[in-house]
Amino acid sequence: MSDIEGVYEDLEADVSLEEFREAVEAKVEQMGGLADEETAAMLVAHEIGESEVGGIADIEPGMEEAKFVAKVLSIGDVRTFERDGEDEDGRVVNVEVADETGSVRAAFWDEHAEAATEELEEDQVLRIKGRPKEGFSGVEVSVDDVEPDPDTEIDVQVSDTHTVEALSLGLSNVNLVGLVLDTDSVRTFDRDDGSEGKVSNLVLGDETGRIRVTLWDEQADLATEFDPGETVEVIDGYVKERDGNLELHVGNRGAVEEVDEEVEYVPESTPIEDLEIEQTVDIAGVVRSADPKRTFDRDDGSEGQVRNIRVQDATGDIRVALWGDKADIDVGPGDEVALGDVEIQDGWQDDLEASAGWQSTITVLESDSGNAGGESAADDPSNENAGLSAFAGDDGPSEADSGGSPASSDESDDVGGADAGVEADEPTDGEELEFTGVVVQAGDPVVLDDGESTMSVATDADVGLGEEVTARGIVRDGRLEANDVF
């Protein structure tokens, strides 16, 4: 057995002995006689081992070369371009390929591009060798060599429309139909070349999950055209990763269109009693109380806003701070809501609180607070616990409380302290308390009513009947001696 054959037998790679011999001879010639056949064989074996990947998920832009087997999902059109200093135009075809670990865009250039359009078919399995690089929509492979591999089976379903669950990093040419769960305002930014870009976000859900959709430049304004509850289709999106989560991006080649389809989204939520500090979780429940929106000045001089609601499920309740644009969402007592990606933080008096920032999703599943032209559930004395049964069980809601919330991790330095809440149980002397309610007596004392209980408040503040205010202070002899009224 020759030295070359000995090294080849130890090589765990899908390459023929003939190909290996040719590579060894080329390596000996390349090194100008500085390496004998055995040394050259070991170098080639190392290079082959480095380029063979276990699957598409292992392909990284820094690799000099990658060899892998994948199934053709889709074949693009031939695009031509001018090369500097050359009379002949270049050609390229993008082919989407996948295996069980993921998908990647393979760029076929010039003669390979022509062969791709004439000979390749969807569902065909290819053995590909190419150079990975960071492309516009993630990792791409510039193909150097390719050949059919009809003997290998790859279990990948070729489909025109994806589900959220089926998305994987690097996937492109994605069509996805989903329910709009949340929308975002359009933001502008300056690029390095001096041009101005635009970006916005949608959150879509289907029966398998939800995903954030990032819209760039010409597509960014689409976020203002859709409302939660509408069904849309993302066309020609591509999947990227941000902070460990997959996102679906839509550039100038893609689109988002409203479609007449029924899509069911069923959120998976964590029971409130199981929440722990520093988690980012999904919760769902019924809104027990909702405070007015408040504005505040940030350290940089800009103005922020926050609104606090209390959400209850069958296991407990928690105060949720809605920050920024989330504070404008029309949600009130009796509404069934799903809150995605909220941060659990340490709240007032060691209670846990949830913070819903820009990354969070607020979806009203069923509304009792905004019945147009009719009574709300809260106005119907025969339906005192309407809207709560789905989450609170037979016992109905616990006693209501209201009030503010400490700032989120993004804005805690701007608000200047935590607001607090109080349950409707009888307060004890010396207790620090915050009470939010409607002014039903504007004299001395001021009397506030939160809908389930009243509170006498000693204060010099000028308040008017029917005004909703929050008083914070110390309870003495059953009366709240207010230090702050706002």
Coordinates of C-alpha atoms in Angstrom, one line a residue:
M1 CA 0.0 0.0 0.0
S2 CA 1.4 3.4 -1.0
D3 CA 1.7 6.3 1.4
I4 CA -1.1 8.1 -0.5
E5 CA -3.4 5.1 -0.1
G6 CA -2.7 4.9 3.6
V7 CA -3.6 8.5 4.2
Y8 CA -6.7 8.2 2.0
E9 CA -8.0 5.2 4.0
D10 CA -8.0 7.4 7.2
L11 CA -9.7 10.2 5.4
E12 CA -13.4 10.6 6.4
A13 CA -14.6 12.5 3.4
D14 CA -16.7 11.8 0.3
V15 CA -13.9 12.0 -2.3
S16 CA -12.6 9.3 -4.7
L17 CA -9.1 7.9 -4.5
E18 CA -8.5 9.2 -8.0
E19 CA -9.5 12.7 -7.0
F20 CA -7.3 12.5 -3.9
R21 CA -4.3 11.4 -6.0
E22 CA -4.7 14.3 -8.3
A23 CA -4.9 16.7 -5.4
V24 CA -1.7 15.3 -3.9
E25 CA 0.2 15.6 -7.1
A26 CA -1.0 19.2 -7.5
K27 CA 0.1 19.9 -3.9
V28 CA 3.6 18.4 -4.5
E29 CA 4.0 20.6 -7.6
Q30 CA 2.7 23.6 -5.7
M31 CA 5.3 23.2 -3.0
G32 CA 8.1 22.9 -5.5
G33 CA 9.5 19.7 -4.1
L34 CA 9.6 20.9 -0.5
A35 CA 7.1 18.1 0.4
D36 CA 7.2 14.4 -0.5
E37 CA 4.0 12.5 -1.4
E38 CA 3.2 11.4 2.1
T39 CA 3.5 15.0 3.5
A40 CA 1.5 16.4 0.6
A41 CA -1.2 13.7 1.1
M42 CA -1.5 14.7 4.8
L43 CA -1.8 18.4 3.9
V44 CA -4.5 17.6 1.3
A45 CA -6.4 15.3 3.8
H46 CA -6.4 18.2 6.3
E47 CA -7.7 20.7 3.7
I48 CA -10.4 18.3 2.6
G49 CA -11.4 17.6 6.2
E50 CA -11.6 21.4 6.9
S51 CA -13.9 22.0 3.9
E52 CA -16.3 19.1 4.4
V53 CA -19.2 20.3 6.5
G54 CA -21.7 18.2 8.5
G55 CA -24.6 20.3 7.1
I56 CA -25.5 23.7 5.8
A57 CA -25.9 25.0 9.3
D58 CA -22.1 24.6 9.7
I59 CA -21.2 26.8 6.8
E60 CA -19.6 30.1 7.9
P61 CA -18.4 33.1 5.9
G62 CA -14.8 32.8 7.2
M63 CA -14.3 29.4 5.6
E64 CA -12.0 29.2 2.6
E65 CA -14.1 26.4 1.0
A66 CA -17.2 24.3 1.9
K67 CA -18.3 21.0 0.5
F68 CA -21.8 19.8 1.1
V69 CA -24.8 18.0 -0.4
A70 CA -28.1 19.7 -0.7
K71 CA -31.5 19.7 -2.4
V72 CA -32.6 22.4 -4.9
L73 CA -35.5 24.4 -3.5
S74 CA -35.8 27.1 -6.1
I75 CA -33.9 28.4 -9.2
G76 CA -33.7 32.2 -9.9
D77 CA -33.5 34.0 -13.1
V78 CA -30.2 34.8 -14.9
R79 CA -28.9 38.3 -14.1
T80 CA -26.2 40.0 -16.2
F81 CA -23.8 42.6 -15.1
E82 CA -20.8 44.5 -16.5
R83 CA -17.3 43.6 -15.3
D84 CA -14.7 46.3 -15.1
G85 CA -12.2 46.2 -18.0
E86 CA -14.0 43.3 -19.7
D87 CA -16.1 43.4 -22.8
E88 CA -18.2 40.4 -21.9
D89 CA -21.0 40.7 -19.4
G90 CA -21.0 38.5 -16.3
R91 CA -23.9 36.2 -15.4
V92 CA -25.2 34.9 -12.2
V93 CA -28.1 32.7 -11.0
N94 CA -29.1 32.3 -7.4
V95 CA -30.2 28.8 -6.4
E96 CA -31.8 28.1 -3.1
V97 CA -30.6 24.8 -1.7
A98 CA -31.3 23.0 1.6
D99 CA -30.6 20.0 3.8
E100 CA -32.0 18.8 7.1
T101 CA -30.0 21.5 9.0
G102 CA -30.9 24.6 7.1
S103 CA -30.8 26.3 3.7
V104 CA -28.4 28.6 1.9
R105 CA -28.3 30.6 -1.3
A106 CA -25.8 29.2 -3.9
A107 CA -24.5 31.7 -6.5
F108 CA -23.8 30.1 -9.9
W109 CA -21.6 32.3 -12.1
D110 CA -21.0 32.5 -15.8
E111 CA -20.9 29.0 -17.4
H112 CA -22.3 27.5 -14.2
A113 CA -25.2 30.0 -14.4
E114 CA -26.2 28.9 -17.9
A115 CA -26.0 25.3 -16.9
A116 CA -28.1 26.0 -13.8
T117 CA -31.0 27.4 -15.8
E118 CA -30.8 24.6 -18.5
E119 CA -30.1 21.5 -16.4
L120 CA -31.1 22.0 -12.8
E121 CA -34.6 21.1 -11.5
E122 CA -36.3 21.6 -8.1
D123 CA -36.0 18.6 -5.8
Q124 CA -32.7 17.6 -7.4
V125 CA -29.8 16.7 -5.0
L126 CA -26.4 18.3 -5.7
R127 CA -22.9 17.9 -4.4
I128 CA -21.5 21.4 -4.2
K129 CA -18.1 22.9 -3.6
G130 CA -17.8 26.7 -3.1
R131 CA -16.6 29.7 -1.2
P132 CA -18.9 30.9 1.6
K133 CA -19.3 34.7 2.1
E134 CA -21.6 37.1 3.8
G135 CA -24.3 38.1 1.4
F136 CA -27.1 40.6 1.4
S137 CA -29.5 38.1 3.0
G138 CA -27.0 36.1 5.1
V139 CA -24.4 33.5 4.2
E140 CA -24.1 32.7 0.5
V141 CA -21.9 30.2 -1.3
S142 CA -20.1 31.2 -4.5
V143 CA -20.1 27.9 -6.4
D144 CA -16.8 26.6 -7.8
D145 CA -17.9 23.1 -8.7
V146 CA -21.2 21.2 -8.7
E147 CA -22.4 17.8 -9.8
P148 CA -25.7 15.8 -9.4
D149 CA -25.9 13.2 -6.6
P150 CA -29.0 11.1 -7.5
D151 CA -28.0 8.4 -4.9
T152 CA -28.3 10.7 -1.9
E153 CA -31.7 11.3 -0.3
I154 CA -32.4 14.6 1.6
D155 CA -35.6 14.9 3.6
V156 CA -36.5 18.5 2.8
Q157 CA -40.0 19.5 1.8
V158 CA -40.1 21.9 -1.2
S159 CA -42.9 24.3 -0.6
D160 CA -43.9 27.7 -2.0
T161 CA -45.2 28.9 1.4
H162 CA -43.5 28.5 4.7
T163 CA -44.8 28.4 8.3
V164 CA -43.1 30.3 11.1
E165 CA -41.9 27.0 12.6
A166 CA -40.3 25.9 9.4
L167 CA -38.1 29.0 9.0
S168 CA -34.3 28.6 9.5
L169 CA -31.3 30.9 9.4
G170 CA -30.2 31.8 5.9
L171 CA -33.5 30.8 4.2
S172 CA -34.4 33.2 1.4
N173 CA -37.2 33.5 -1.2
V174 CA -39.6 33.0 1.7
N175 CA -43.3 33.3 1.3
L176 CA -45.3 33.3 4.6
V177 CA -48.9 34.0 5.4
G178 CA -49.6 35.2 8.9
L179 CA -51.9 37.2 11.1
V180 CA -50.7 40.7 12.0
L181 CA -50.2 40.8 15.7
D182 CA -48.4 44.1 16.1
T183 CA -47.2 47.0 14.0
D184 CA -44.4 49.6 14.4
S185 CA -43.7 53.2 13.3
V186 CA -41.2 53.9 10.5
R187 CA -37.8 55.0 11.6
T188 CA -35.1 56.6 9.5
F189 CA -31.3 56.2 9.8
D190 CA -28.1 57.5 8.0
R191 CA -26.0 55.0 6.1
D192 CA -22.3 55.1 5.8
D193 CA -22.5 56.4 2.2
G194 CA -24.6 59.4 3.4
S195 CA -27.9 58.1 2.1
E196 CA -31.0 57.8 4.3
G197 CA -32.5 54.5 5.1
K198 CA -35.9 53.5 6.5
V199 CA -36.9 50.5 8.6
S200 CA -40.1 49.3 10.4
N201 CA -41.4 46.1 11.9
L202 CA -44.5 43.9 11.9
V203 CA -45.1 40.9 14.1
L204 CA -46.9 38.0 12.4
G205 CA -48.3 34.8 13.8
D206 CA -49.6 31.5 12.4
E207 CA -50.7 28.2 13.9
T208 CA -47.0 27.3 14.5
G209 CA -45.7 30.5 16.2
R210 CA -44.9 34.1 15.6
I211 CA -42.0 36.1 14.1
R212 CA -40.9 39.7 13.8
V213 CA -40.8 41.0 10.2
T214 CA -38.3 43.8 9.4
L215 CA -39.2 46.0 6.5
W216 CA -36.5 48.0 4.8
D217 CA -36.5 51.2 2.7
E218 CA -39.3 51.1 0.1
Q219 CA -41.1 48.4 2.1
A220 CA -40.9 50.2 5.5
D221 CA -44.1 52.3 5.0
L222 CA -46.1 49.1 4.7
A223 CA -46.1 48.8 8.5
T224 CA -48.5 51.8 8.6
E225 CA -50.9 50.2 6.2
F226 CA -51.9 47.2 8.2
D227 CA -53.7 46.8 11.5
P228 CA -53.6 43.9 14.0
G229 CA -56.0 41.2 13.1
E230 CA -55.5 41.5 9.3
T231 CA -54.0 38.6 7.3
V232 CA -51.0 39.3 5.1
E233 CA -48.5 37.4 3.0
V234 CA -44.8 38.1 3.0
I235 CA -43.3 37.6 -0.5
D236 CA -39.6 36.9 -1.1
G237 CA -38.4 37.5 2.4
Y238 CA -35.1 36.2 3.9
V239 CA -34.3 34.9 7.4
K240 CA -31.6 36.5 9.6
E241 CA -30.8 36.3 13.3
R242 CA -30.9 39.0 15.9
D243 CA -30.2 38.6 19.6
G244 CA -30.5 34.9 19.3
N245 CA -33.9 35.0 17.6
L246 CA -34.9 34.5 13.9
E247 CA -36.4 37.5 12.0
L248 CA -37.9 37.6 8.6
H249 CA -36.6 40.5 6.5
V250 CA -38.2 42.1 3.5
G251 CA -36.1 44.2 1.1
N252 CA -36.8 46.0 -2.1
R253 CA -37.3 42.7 -4.0
G254 CA -39.9 41.6 -1.6
A255 CA -43.4 42.7 -0.7
V256 CA -46.1 42.4 2.0
E257 CA -49.7 42.1 0.8
E258 CA -53.1 41.7 2.5
V259 CA -54.7 38.3 1.6
D260 CA -58.2 36.9 2.2
E261 CA -57.2 33.8 4.2
E262 CA -58.1 32.5 7.7
V263 CA -55.0 32.1 9.9
E264 CA -55.2 30.9 13.5
Y265 CA -52.7 32.1 16.1
V266 CA -52.8 30.5 19.5
P267 CA -50.2 32.0 21.8
E268 CA -48.3 29.7 24.2
S269 CA -48.0 31.6 27.5
T270 CA -46.3 31.1 30.9
P271 CA -48.6 31.0 33.9
I272 CA -48.1 34.2 35.9
E273 CA -47.5 32.2 39.1
D274 CA -44.4 30.6 37.4
L275 CA -42.7 33.9 36.4
E276 CA -39.2 34.7 37.6
I277 CA -37.2 37.8 37.6
E278 CA -35.0 38.4 34.5
Q279 CA -37.1 36.1 32.3
T280 CA -38.3 37.2 28.9
V281 CA -41.6 35.4 28.4
D282 CA -45.1 35.3 26.9
I283 CA -48.1 35.8 29.2
A284 CA -51.8 35.9 28.5
G285 CA -54.8 37.0 30.5
V286 CA -57.5 39.5 31.2
V287 CA -56.9 43.2 31.8
R288 CA -58.1 44.0 35.4
S289 CA -57.2 47.6 35.4
A290 CA -55.6 50.2 33.2
D291 CA -54.0 53.5 34.2
P292 CA -53.8 56.7 32.1
K293 CA -50.8 57.2 29.9
R294 CA -48.0 59.3 31.5
T295 CA -45.2 61.2 29.8
F296 CA -41.7 61.9 31.2
D297 CA -38.5 63.5 30.1
R298 CA -35.5 61.4 29.4
D299 CA -31.9 62.4 30.2
D300 CA -31.3 63.2 26.6
G301 CA -34.2 65.8 26.6
S302 CA -36.6 63.6 24.6
E303 CA -40.0 62.8 25.9
G304 CA -41.1 59.2 26.7
Q305 CA -44.4 57.7 27.6
V306 CA -45.7 54.8 29.7
R307 CA -49.0 53.2 30.6
N308 CA -49.6 50.5 33.2
I309 CA -52.1 47.8 33.1
R310 CA -52.7 44.8 35.4
V311 CA -53.2 41.4 33.8
Q312 CA -54.6 38.3 35.4
D313 CA -54.7 34.7 34.4
A314 CA -56.0 31.6 36.3
T315 CA -52.8 31.5 38.5
G316 CA -52.3 35.1 39.5
D317 CA -51.9 38.7 38.3
I318 CA -49.1 41.1 37.4
R319 CA -48.6 44.7 36.6
V320 CA -47.3 45.4 33.0
A321 CA -45.7 48.6 31.9
L322 CA -46.4 49.5 28.3
W323 CA -43.5 51.7 27.0
G324 CA -43.3 54.0 24.0
D325 CA -45.7 53.3 21.2
K326 CA -47.1 50.3 23.2
A327 CA -48.7 52.9 25.6
D328 CA -51.0 54.0 22.7
I329 CA -52.6 50.6 22.3
D330 CA -56.3 50.7 22.9
V331 CA -56.7 48.2 25.8
G332 CA -58.8 48.3 28.9
P333 CA -60.5 46.3 31.7
G334 CA -62.1 43.1 30.4
D335 CA -59.9 42.8 27.4
E336 CA -58.3 39.4 26.8
V337 CA -54.7 40.0 25.8
A338 CA -51.5 38.1 24.8
L339 CA -48.2 39.8 25.6
G340 CA -45.2 38.4 23.9
D341 CA -41.5 38.9 24.8
V342 CA -42.1 40.9 28.0
E343 CA -39.3 41.2 30.5
I344 CA -39.9 40.2 34.1
Q345 CA -38.4 42.7 36.6
D346 CA -38.2 43.4 40.3
G347 CA -41.1 45.8 41.0
W348 CA -42.4 47.9 43.9
Q349 CA -42.3 46.2 47.3
D350 CA -40.5 43.2 45.8
D351 CA -43.5 42.3 43.5
L352 CA -42.6 41.1 40.1
E353 CA -43.6 43.4 37.2
A354 CA -43.5 42.9 33.4
S355 CA -42.1 45.5 31.0
A356 CA -43.3 45.6 27.4
G357 CA -40.9 47.6 25.2
W358 CA -40.2 47.9 21.5
Q359 CA -39.4 44.2 21.2
S360 CA -42.7 43.1 22.8
T361 CA -45.9 42.1 21.1
I362 CA -49.3 43.2 22.5
T363 CA -52.3 41.4 20.9
V364 CA -55.9 42.0 22.0
L365 CA -57.5 38.6 21.6
E366 CA -61.0 39.7 22.6
S367 CA -62.2 43.1 23.7
D368 CA -64.8 44.1 26.2
S369 CA -63.6 47.7 26.7
G370 CA -64.4 49.1 23.3
N371 CA -67.9 47.9 22.3
A372 CA -69.0 50.5 19.7
G373 CA -72.6 51.5 20.3
G374 CA -73.2 49.1 23.1
E375 CA -72.7 48.4 26.8
S376 CA -69.3 47.1 28.0
A377 CA -69.2 44.0 30.2
A378 CA -68.3 46.3 33.1
D379 CA -71.6 48.2 32.7
D380 CA -73.7 45.0 33.0
P381 CA -74.2 44.1 36.7
S382 CA -75.3 40.6 35.7
N383 CA -71.9 40.0 34.1
E384 CA -69.5 41.3 36.7
N385 CA -66.7 38.9 35.7
A386 CA -67.3 39.0 32.0
G387 CA -64.2 38.2 30.0
L388 CA -62.3 36.7 32.9
S389 CA -63.6 33.2 32.9
A390 CA -61.2 32.0 30.2
F391 CA -58.3 32.8 32.4
A392 CA -59.5 33.2 36.0
G393 CA -61.4 30.0 36.5
D394 CA -64.6 29.8 38.6
D395 CA -63.4 32.1 41.3
G396 CA -63.4 35.1 39.1
P397 CA -61.0 38.0 39.4
S398 CA -59.1 38.9 42.6
E399 CA -59.6 42.3 44.1
A400 CA -58.5 45.0 41.8
D401 CA -55.5 47.3 42.2
S402 CA -54.1 50.1 40.1
G403 CA -51.2 52.4 39.8
G404 CA -47.9 52.8 38.2
S405 CA -45.0 50.6 37.5
P406 CA -41.2 50.9 37.8
A407 CA -39.4 51.7 34.6
S408 CA -38.3 49.1 32.2
S409 CA -34.6 48.2 31.8
D410 CA -34.5 50.6 28.8
E411 CA -35.9 53.6 30.5
S412 CA -35.6 53.1 34.3
D413 CA -33.1 56.0 34.6
D414 CA -35.5 58.4 32.9
V415 CA -38.6 58.1 35.0
G416 CA -37.0 58.8 38.4
G417 CA -38.6 56.3 40.6
A418 CA -41.2 53.6 40.9
D419 CA -44.9 54.1 41.1
A420 CA -46.8 51.7 43.3
G421 CA -50.1 50.0 43.6
V422 CA -52.4 48.8 46.3
E423 CA -54.9 46.0 46.5
A424 CA -58.4 46.8 47.7
D425 CA -57.9 45.2 51.0
E426 CA -58.2 47.5 54.1
P427 CA -54.9 49.3 54.4
T428 CA -53.0 49.4 57.7
D429 CA -51.7 52.5 59.5
G430 CA -48.2 53.5 58.5
E431 CA -48.4 51.6 55.2
E432 CA -47.0 53.4 52.1
L433 CA -49.7 53.3 49.5
E434 CA -50.6 54.5 46.0
F435 CA -54.3 54.6 45.0
T436 CA -55.7 55.5 41.6
G437 CA -59.3 56.4 41.1
V438 CA -61.9 58.9 39.9
V439 CA -62.6 61.9 42.1
V440 CA -66.1 61.5 43.5
Q441 CA -65.6 64.2 46.2
A442 CA -63.4 67.2 45.6
G443 CA -63.6 68.7 49.1
D444 CA -61.6 68.0 52.3
P445 CA -60.9 65.1 52.2
V446 CA -60.7 64.2 48.5
V447 CA -62.5 60.9 47.9
L448 CA -61.3 58.6 45.1
D449 CA -63.2 55.6 43.7
D450 CA -61.4 52.9 41.6
G451 CA -64.7 51.0 40.8
E452 CA -64.4 48.5 43.6
S453 CA -63.4 50.6 46.7
T454 CA -63.0 54.2 47.8
M455 CA -60.2 56.0 49.5
S456 CA -60.2 59.3 51.5
V457 CA -57.1 61.4 50.6
A458 CA -55.8 64.3 52.6
T459 CA -54.2 66.7 50.1
D460 CA -54.0 70.4 49.1
A461 CA -54.0 69.4 45.4
D462 CA -56.6 71.1 43.2
V463 CA -58.6 68.3 41.6
G464 CA -62.0 68.2 39.9
L465 CA -65.0 65.9 40.1
G466 CA -64.7 63.1 37.5
E467 CA -60.9 63.5 37.1
E468 CA -58.8 60.3 37.4
V469 CA -55.8 60.9 39.6
T470 CA -53.3 58.9 41.5
A471 CA -52.4 59.7 45.1
R472 CA -49.3 58.4 46.9
G473 CA -48.5 58.6 50.6
I474 CA -48.8 57.1 54.1
V475 CA -52.1 55.7 55.5
R476 CA -53.1 57.0 58.9
D477 CA -56.4 56.3 60.6
G478 CA -57.8 54.9 57.4
R479 CA -56.9 58.0 55.3
L480 CA -54.2 58.4 52.8
E481 CA -52.0 61.4 53.6
A482 CA -50.7 62.2 50.2
N483 CA -47.2 63.4 49.4
D484 CA -47.9 63.3 45.7
V485 CA -51.1 63.6 43.6
F486 CA -50.8 63.3 39.8

